[in-house]
Amino acid sequence: MKKVYILEDLDCAHCAALIEEEVGKLEGVSKSSLAFLTQKLTIEVAEDKVAAVEKAIIEIVKKREPDVTVIAK
């Protein structure tokens, strides 16, 4: 299942790369892509893992960029 998140106020390209890498390693995520310019994180995730993955994404983003807001589309 494809899910898209907007990472509002993301302003660090290096942090974006780290977030993309960490999200890609989460259980249930088969693909992770973060477009820094559009602040859009797109993942492929197992349907039964969506809730856990969303929670983990928020934790990862807050660890790397505390001022970024994660918005599910």
PDB file of N, CA and C in Angstrom:
ATOM      1  N   MET A   1       0.846  -1.165   0.000  1.00  0.00           N
ATOM      2  CA  MET A   1       0.000   0.000   0.000  1.00  0.00           C
ATOM      3  C   MET A   1       0.898   1.236   0.000  1.00  0.00           C
ATOM      4  N   LYS A   2       0.559   2.194  -0.855  1.00  0.00           N
ATOM      5  CA  LYS A   2       1.327   3.425  -0.964  1.00  0.00           C
ATOM      6  C   LYS A   2       0.755   4.476  -0.014  1.00  0.00           C
ATOM      7  N   LYS A   3       1.650   5.125   0.733  1.00  0.00           N
ATOM      8  CA  LYS A   3       1.266   6.198   1.645  1.00  0.00           C
ATOM      9  C   LYS A   3       2.170   7.402   1.378  1.00  0.00           C
ATOM     10  N   VAL A   4       1.590   8.595   1.486  1.00  0.00           N
ATOM     11  CA  VAL A   4       2.340   9.823   1.250  1.00  0.00           C
ATOM     12  C   VAL A   4       2.193  10.731   2.469  1.00  0.00           C
ATOM     13  N   TYR A   5       3.312  11.333   2.852  1.00  0.00           N
ATOM     14  CA  TYR A   5       3.333  12.252   3.990  1.00  0.00           C
ATOM     15  C   TYR A   5       4.051  13.529   3.568  1.00  0.00           C
ATOM     16  N   ILE A   6       3.555  14.651   4.011  1.00  0.00           N
ATOM     17  CA  ILE A   6       4.226  15.931   3.811  1.00  0.00           C
ATOM     18  C   ILE A   6       4.999  16.231   5.095  1.00  0.00           C
ATOM     19  N   LEU A   7       6.275  16.552   4.945  1.00  0.00           N
ATOM     20  CA  LEU A   7       7.117  16.912   6.088  1.00  0.00           C
ATOM     21  C   LEU A   7       7.276  18.433   6.057  1.00  0.00           C
ATOM     22  N   GLU A   8       6.294  19.095   6.621  1.00  0.00           N
ATOM     23  CA  GLU A   8       6.208  20.548   6.570  1.00  0.00           C
ATOM     24  C   GLU A   8       7.358  21.195   7.339  1.00  0.00           C
ATOM     25  N   ASP A   9       8.009  22.160   6.695  1.00  0.00           N
ATOM     26  CA  ASP A   9       9.134  22.929   7.254  1.00  0.00           C
ATOM     27  C   ASP A   9      10.446  22.145   7.298  1.00  0.00           C
ATOM     28  N   LEU A  10      10.564  21.097   6.503  1.00  0.00           N
ATOM     29  CA  LEU A  10      11.829  20.362   6.400  1.00  0.00           C
ATOM     30  C   LEU A  10      12.827  21.240   5.658  1.00  0.00           C
ATOM     31  N   ASP A  11      13.953  21.563   6.293  1.00  0.00           N
ATOM     32  CA  ASP A  11      14.906  22.486   5.668  1.00  0.00           C
ATOM     33  C   ASP A  11      16.348  21.991   5.681  1.00  0.00           C
ATOM     34  N   CYS A  12      16.550  20.716   5.900  1.00  0.00           N
ATOM     35  CA  CYS A  12      17.898  20.151   5.960  1.00  0.00           C
ATOM     36  C   CYS A  12      17.968  18.937   5.025  1.00  0.00           C
ATOM     37  N   ALA A  13      18.727  19.077   3.933  1.00  0.00           N
ATOM     38  CA  ALA A  13      18.820  17.992   2.953  1.00  0.00           C
ATOM     39  C   ALA A  13      19.477  16.746   3.552  1.00  0.00           C
ATOM     40  N   HIS A  14      20.485  16.949   4.381  1.00  0.00           N
ATOM     41  CA  HIS A  14      21.149  15.806   5.013  1.00  0.00           C
ATOM     42  C   HIS A  14      20.178  15.063   5.937  1.00  0.00           C
ATOM     43  N   CYS A  15      19.414  15.812   6.709  1.00  0.00           N
ATOM     44  CA  CYS A  15      18.421  15.198   7.596  1.00  0.00           C
ATOM     45  C   CYS A  15      17.368  14.437   6.785  1.00  0.00           C
ATOM     46  N   ALA A  16      16.985  14.998   5.643  1.00  0.00           N
ATOM     47  CA  ALA A  16      16.011  14.338   4.777  1.00  0.00           C
ATOM     48  C   ALA A  16      16.537  12.987   4.315  1.00  0.00           C
ATOM     49  N   ALA A  17      17.802  12.938   3.945  1.00  0.00           N
ATOM     50  CA  ALA A  17      18.408  11.676   3.511  1.00  0.00           C
ATOM     51  C   ALA A  17      18.433  10.665   4.653  1.00  0.00           C
ATOM     52  N   LEU A  18      18.745  11.120   5.845  1.00  0.00           N
ATOM     53  CA  LEU A  18      18.768  10.222   7.006  1.00  0.00           C
ATOM     54  C   LEU A  18      17.365   9.710   7.331  1.00  0.00           C
ATOM     55  N   ILE A  19      16.373  10.581   7.250  1.00  0.00           N
ATOM     56  CA  ILE A  19      14.983  10.179   7.504  1.00  0.00           C
ATOM     57  C   ILE A  19      14.556   9.134   6.482  1.00  0.00           C
ATOM     58  N   GLU A  20      14.846   9.386   5.212  1.00  0.00           N
ATOM     59  CA  GLU A  20      14.487   8.437   4.149  1.00  0.00           C
ATOM     60  C   GLU A  20      15.109   7.068   4.412  1.00  0.00           C
ATOM     61  N   GLU A  21      16.376   7.055   4.799  1.00  0.00           N
ATOM     62  CA  GLU A  21      17.087   5.804   5.072  1.00  0.00           C
ATOM     63  C   GLU A  21      16.484   5.069   6.266  1.00  0.00           C
ATOM     64  N   GLU A  22      16.238   5.792   7.351  1.00  0.00           N
ATOM     65  CA  GLU A  22      15.690   5.162   8.557  1.00  0.00           C
ATOM     66  C   GLU A  22      14.281   4.613   8.320  1.00  0.00           C
ATOM     67  N   VAL A  23      13.454   5.369   7.618  1.00  0.00           N
ATOM     68  CA  VAL A  23      12.088   4.917   7.326  1.00  0.00           C
ATOM     69  C   VAL A  23      12.134   3.665   6.457  1.00  0.00           C
ATOM     70  N   GLY A  24      13.064   3.626   5.514  1.00  0.00           N
ATOM     71  CA  GLY A  24      13.202   2.467   4.635  1.00  0.00           C
ATOM     72  C   GLY A  24      13.564   1.185   5.358  1.00  0.00           C
ATOM     73  N   LYS A  25      14.145   1.316   6.547  1.00  0.00           N
ATOM     74  CA  LYS A  25      14.545   0.148   7.336  1.00  0.00           C
ATOM     75  C   LYS A  25      13.451  -0.348   8.282  1.00  0.00           C
ATOM     76  N   LEU A  26      12.337   0.375   8.363  1.00  0.00           N
ATOM     77  CA  LEU A  26      11.257  -0.025   9.262  1.00  0.00           C
ATOM     78  C   LEU A  26      10.608  -1.322   8.797  1.00  0.00           C
ATOM     79  N   GLU A  27      10.189  -2.120   9.763  1.00  0.00           N
ATOM     80  CA  GLU A  27       9.508  -3.379   9.455  1.00  0.00           C
ATOM     81  C   GLU A  27       8.199  -3.085   8.722  1.00  0.00           C
ATOM     82  N   GLY A  28       8.016  -3.743   7.587  1.00  0.00           N
ATOM     83  CA  GLY A  28       6.803  -3.569   6.807  1.00  0.00           C
ATOM     84  C   GLY A  28       6.951  -2.578   5.662  1.00  0.00           C
ATOM     85  N   VAL A  29       8.043  -1.791   5.659  1.00  0.00           N
ATOM     86  CA  VAL A  29       8.275  -0.811   4.590  1.00  0.00           C
ATOM     87  C   VAL A  29       9.150  -1.453   3.515  1.00  0.00           C
ATOM     88  N   SER A  30       8.632  -1.501   2.280  1.00  0.00           N
ATOM     89  CA  SER A  30       9.405  -2.085   1.187  1.00  0.00           C
ATOM     90  C   SER A  30      10.087  -1.016   0.331  1.00  0.00           C
ATOM     91  N   LYS A  31       9.611   0.236   0.425  1.00  0.00           N
ATOM     92  CA  LYS A  31      10.207   1.315  -0.358  1.00  0.00           C
ATOM     93  C   LYS A  31       9.986   2.632   0.368  1.00  0.00           C
ATOM     94  N   SER A  32      11.012   3.483   0.353  1.00  0.00           N
ATOM     95  CA  SER A  32      10.928   4.800   0.989  1.00  0.00           C
ATOM     96  C   SER A  32      11.614   5.818   0.089  1.00  0.00           C
ATOM     97  N   SER A  33      10.930   6.920  -0.190  1.00  0.00           N
ATOM     98  CA  SER A  33      11.494   7.970  -1.033  1.00  0.00           C
ATOM     99  C   SER A  33      11.075   9.324  -0.474  1.00  0.00           C
ATOM    100  N   LEU A  34      12.058  10.179  -0.207  1.00  0.00           N
ATOM    101  CA  LEU A  34      11.766  11.503   0.320  1.00  0.00           C
ATOM    102  C   LEU A  34      12.293  12.537  -0.667  1.00  0.00           C
ATOM    103  N   ALA A  35      11.393  13.306  -1.256  1.00  0.00           N
ATOM    104  CA  ALA A  35      11.766  14.389  -2.163  1.00  0.00           C
ATOM    105  C   ALA A  35      11.958  15.653  -1.333  1.00  0.00           C
ATOM    106  N   PHE A  36      13.197  16.069  -1.170  1.00  0.00           N
ATOM    107  CA  PHE A  36      13.499  17.195  -0.292  1.00  0.00           C
ATOM    108  C   PHE A  36      12.819  18.482  -0.757  1.00  0.00           C
ATOM    109  N   LEU A  37      12.855  18.769  -2.046  1.00  0.00           N
ATOM    110  CA  LEU A  37      12.292  20.036  -2.540  1.00  0.00           C
ATOM    111  C   LEU A  37      10.790  20.150  -2.329  1.00  0.00           C
ATOM    112  N   THR A  38      10.077  19.030  -2.447  1.00  0.00           N
ATOM    113  CA  THR A  38       8.620  19.064  -2.258  1.00  0.00           C
ATOM    114  C   THR A  38       8.220  18.668  -0.845  1.00  0.00           C
ATOM    115  N   GLN A  39       9.200  18.251  -0.038  1.00  0.00           N
ATOM    116  CA  GLN A  39       8.966  17.819   1.346  1.00  0.00           C
ATOM    117  C   GLN A  39       7.995  16.640   1.414  1.00  0.00           C
ATOM    118  N   LYS A  40       8.035  15.778   0.406  1.00  0.00           N
ATOM    119  CA  LYS A  40       7.081  14.673   0.314  1.00  0.00           C
ATOM    120  C   LYS A  40       7.788  13.329   0.541  1.00  0.00           C
ATOM    121  N   LEU A  41       7.315  12.598   1.541  1.00  0.00           N
ATOM    122  CA  LEU A  41       7.801  11.251   1.834  1.00  0.00           C
ATOM    123  C   LEU A  41       6.777  10.256   1.295  1.00  0.00           C
ATOM    124  N   THR A  42       7.234   9.369   0.417  1.00  0.00           N
ATOM    125  CA  THR A  42       6.366   8.349  -0.156  1.00  0.00           C
ATOM    126  C   THR A  42       6.916   6.987   0.240  1.00  0.00           C
ATOM    127  N   ILE A  43       6.036   6.136   0.767  1.00  0.00           N
ATOM    128  CA  ILE A  43       6.467   4.799   1.167  1.00  0.00           C
ATOM    129  C   ILE A  43       5.531   3.739   0.603  1.00  0.00           C
ATOM    130  N   GLU A  44       6.059   2.543   0.491  1.00  0.00           N
ATOM    131  CA  GLU A  44       5.263   1.347   0.215  1.00  0.00           C
ATOM    132  C   GLU A  44       5.304   0.556   1.514  1.00  0.00           C
ATOM    133  N   VAL A  45       4.133   0.257   2.061  1.00  0.00           N
ATOM    134  CA  VAL A  45       4.079  -0.378   3.378  1.00  0.00           C
ATOM    135  C   VAL A  45       3.016  -1.469   3.389  1.00  0.00           C
ATOM    136  N   ALA A  46       3.281  -2.521   4.143  1.00  0.00           N
ATOM    137  CA  ALA A  46       2.300  -3.590   4.318  1.00  0.00           C
ATOM    138  C   ALA A  46       1.083  -3.008   5.029  1.00  0.00           C
ATOM    139  N   GLU A  47      -0.102  -3.368   4.562  1.00  0.00           N
ATOM    140  CA  GLU A  47      -1.339  -2.776   5.086  1.00  0.00           C
ATOM    141  C   GLU A  47      -1.497  -2.972   6.595  1.00  0.00           C
ATOM    142  N   ASP A  48      -1.059  -4.117   7.105  1.00  0.00           N
ATOM    143  CA  ASP A  48      -1.208  -4.390   8.532  1.00  0.00           C
ATOM    144  C   ASP A  48      -0.170  -3.663   9.397  1.00  0.00           C
ATOM    145  N   LYS A  49       0.764  -2.952   8.765  1.00  0.00           N
ATOM    146  CA  LYS A  49       1.823  -2.243   9.503  1.00  0.00           C
ATOM    147  C   LYS A  49       1.672  -0.726   9.465  1.00  0.00           C
ATOM    148  N   VAL A  50       0.639  -0.218   8.788  1.00  0.00           N
ATOM    149  CA  VAL A  50       0.501   1.224   8.567  1.00  0.00           C
ATOM    150  C   VAL A  50       0.526   2.014   9.872  1.00  0.00           C
ATOM    151  N   ALA A  51      -0.260   1.648  10.844  1.00  0.00           N
ATOM    152  CA  ALA A  51      -0.342   2.415  12.097  1.00  0.00           C
ATOM    153  C   ALA A  51       1.008   2.463  12.816  1.00  0.00           C
ATOM    154  N   ALA A  52       1.676   1.321  12.908  1.00  0.00           N
ATOM    155  CA  ALA A  52       2.972   1.274  13.584  1.00  0.00           C
ATOM    156  C   ALA A  52       4.023   2.073  12.819  1.00  0.00           C
ATOM    157  N   VAL A  53       3.986   1.990  11.506  1.00  0.00           N
ATOM    158  CA  VAL A  53       4.950   2.712  10.681  1.00  0.00           C
ATOM    159  C   VAL A  53       4.716   4.218  10.783  1.00  0.00           C
ATOM    160  N   GLU A  54       3.470   4.660  10.768  1.00  0.00           N
ATOM    161  CA  GLU A  54       3.174   6.091  10.914  1.00  0.00           C
ATOM    162  C   GLU A  54       3.726   6.628  12.231  1.00  0.00           C
ATOM    163  N   LYS A  55       3.528   5.885  13.294  1.00  0.00           N
ATOM    164  CA  LYS A  55       4.040   6.305  14.604  1.00  0.00           C
ATOM    165  C   LYS A  55       5.570   6.387  14.570  1.00  0.00           C
ATOM    166  N   ALA A  56       6.206   5.394  13.961  1.00  0.00           N
ATOM    167  CA  ALA A  56       7.669   5.373  13.876  1.00  0.00           C
ATOM    168  C   ALA A  56       8.187   6.523  13.016  1.00  0.00           C
ATOM    169  N   ILE A  57       7.485   6.846  11.928  1.00  0.00           N
ATOM    170  CA  ILE A  57       7.903   7.960  11.066  1.00  0.00           C
ATOM    171  C   ILE A  57       7.905   9.259  11.870  1.00  0.00           C
ATOM    172  N   ILE A  58       6.863   9.493  12.632  1.00  0.00           N
ATOM    173  CA  ILE A  58       6.780  10.711  13.445  1.00  0.00           C
ATOM    174  C   ILE A  58       7.944  10.767  14.433  1.00  0.00           C
ATOM    175  N   GLU A  59       8.259   9.639  15.054  1.00  0.00           N
ATOM    176  CA  GLU A  59       9.373   9.595  16.012  1.00  0.00           C
ATOM    177  C   GLU A  59      10.712   9.880  15.325  1.00  0.00           C
ATOM    178  N   ILE A  60      10.918   9.284  14.152  1.00  0.00           N
ATOM    179  CA  ILE A  60      12.169   9.490  13.403  1.00  0.00           C
ATOM    180  C   ILE A  60      12.305  10.953  13.003  1.00  0.00           C
ATOM    181  N   VAL A  61      11.242  11.526  12.476  1.00  0.00           N
ATOM    182  CA  VAL A  61      11.277  12.923  12.035  1.00  0.00           C
ATOM    183  C   VAL A  61      11.531  13.843  13.222  1.00  0.00           C
ATOM    184  N   LYS A  62      10.858  13.630  14.333  1.00  0.00           N
ATOM    185  CA  LYS A  62      11.041  14.492  15.510  1.00  0.00           C
ATOM    186  C   LYS A  62      12.459  14.388  16.063  1.00  0.00           C
ATOM    187  N   LYS A  63      13.073  13.207  15.938  1.00  0.00           N
ATOM    188  CA  LYS A  63      14.451  13.024  16.410  1.00  0.00           C
ATOM    189  C   LYS A  63      15.417  13.826  15.537  1.00  0.00           C
ATOM    190  N   ARG A  64      15.221  13.807  14.229  1.00  0.00           N
ATOM    191  CA  ARG A  64      16.119  14.477  13.285  1.00  0.00           C
ATOM    192  C   ARG A  64      15.818  15.966  13.125  1.00  0.00           C
ATOM    193  N   GLU A  65      14.547  16.308  13.068  1.00  0.00           N
ATOM    194  CA  GLU A  65      14.101  17.679  12.808  1.00  0.00           C
ATOM    195  C   GLU A  65      12.898  17.985  13.701  1.00  0.00           C
ATOM    196  N   PRO A  66      13.132  18.418  14.941  1.00  0.00           N
ATOM    197  CA  PRO A  66      12.045  18.613  15.909  1.00  0.00           C
ATOM    198  C   PRO A  66      10.951  19.591  15.477  1.00  0.00           C
ATOM    199  N   ASP A  67      11.265  20.533  14.585  1.00  0.00           N
ATOM    200  CA  ASP A  67      10.295  21.550  14.192  1.00  0.00           C
ATOM    201  C   ASP A  67       9.449  21.153  12.980  1.00  0.00           C
ATOM    202  N   VAL A  68       9.686  19.963  12.437  1.00  0.00           N
ATOM    203  CA  VAL A  68       8.953  19.508  11.259  1.00  0.00           C
ATOM    204  C   VAL A  68       7.620  18.876  11.678  1.00  0.00           C
ATOM    205  N   THR A  69       6.576  19.185  10.922  1.00  0.00           N
ATOM    206  CA  THR A  69       5.251  18.607  11.141  1.00  0.00           C
ATOM    207  C   THR A  69       5.010  17.546  10.082  1.00  0.00           C
ATOM    208  N   VAL A  70       4.587  16.351  10.510  1.00  0.00           N
ATOM    209  CA  VAL A  70       4.289  15.252   9.595  1.00  0.00           C
ATOM    210  C   VAL A  70       2.782  15.260   9.321  1.00  0.00           C
ATOM    211  N   ILE A  71       2.427  15.377   8.042  1.00  0.00           N
ATOM    212  CA  ILE A  71       1.015  15.429   7.638  1.00  0.00           C
ATOM    213  C   ILE A  71       0.738  14.287   6.689  1.00  0.00           C
ATOM    214  N   ALA A  72      -0.165  13.390   7.072  1.00  0.00           N
ATOM    215  CA  ALA A  72      -0.559  12.282   6.200  1.00  0.00           C
ATOM    216  C   ALA A  72      -1.469  12.817   5.101  1.00  0.00           C
ATOM    217  N   LYS A  73      -1.248  12.369   3.894  1.00  0.00           N
ATOM    218  CA  LYS A  73      -2.106  12.801   2.772  1.00  0.00           C
ATOM    219  C   LYS A  73      -3.117  11.733   2.452  1.00  0.00           C
TER     220      LYS A  73
END
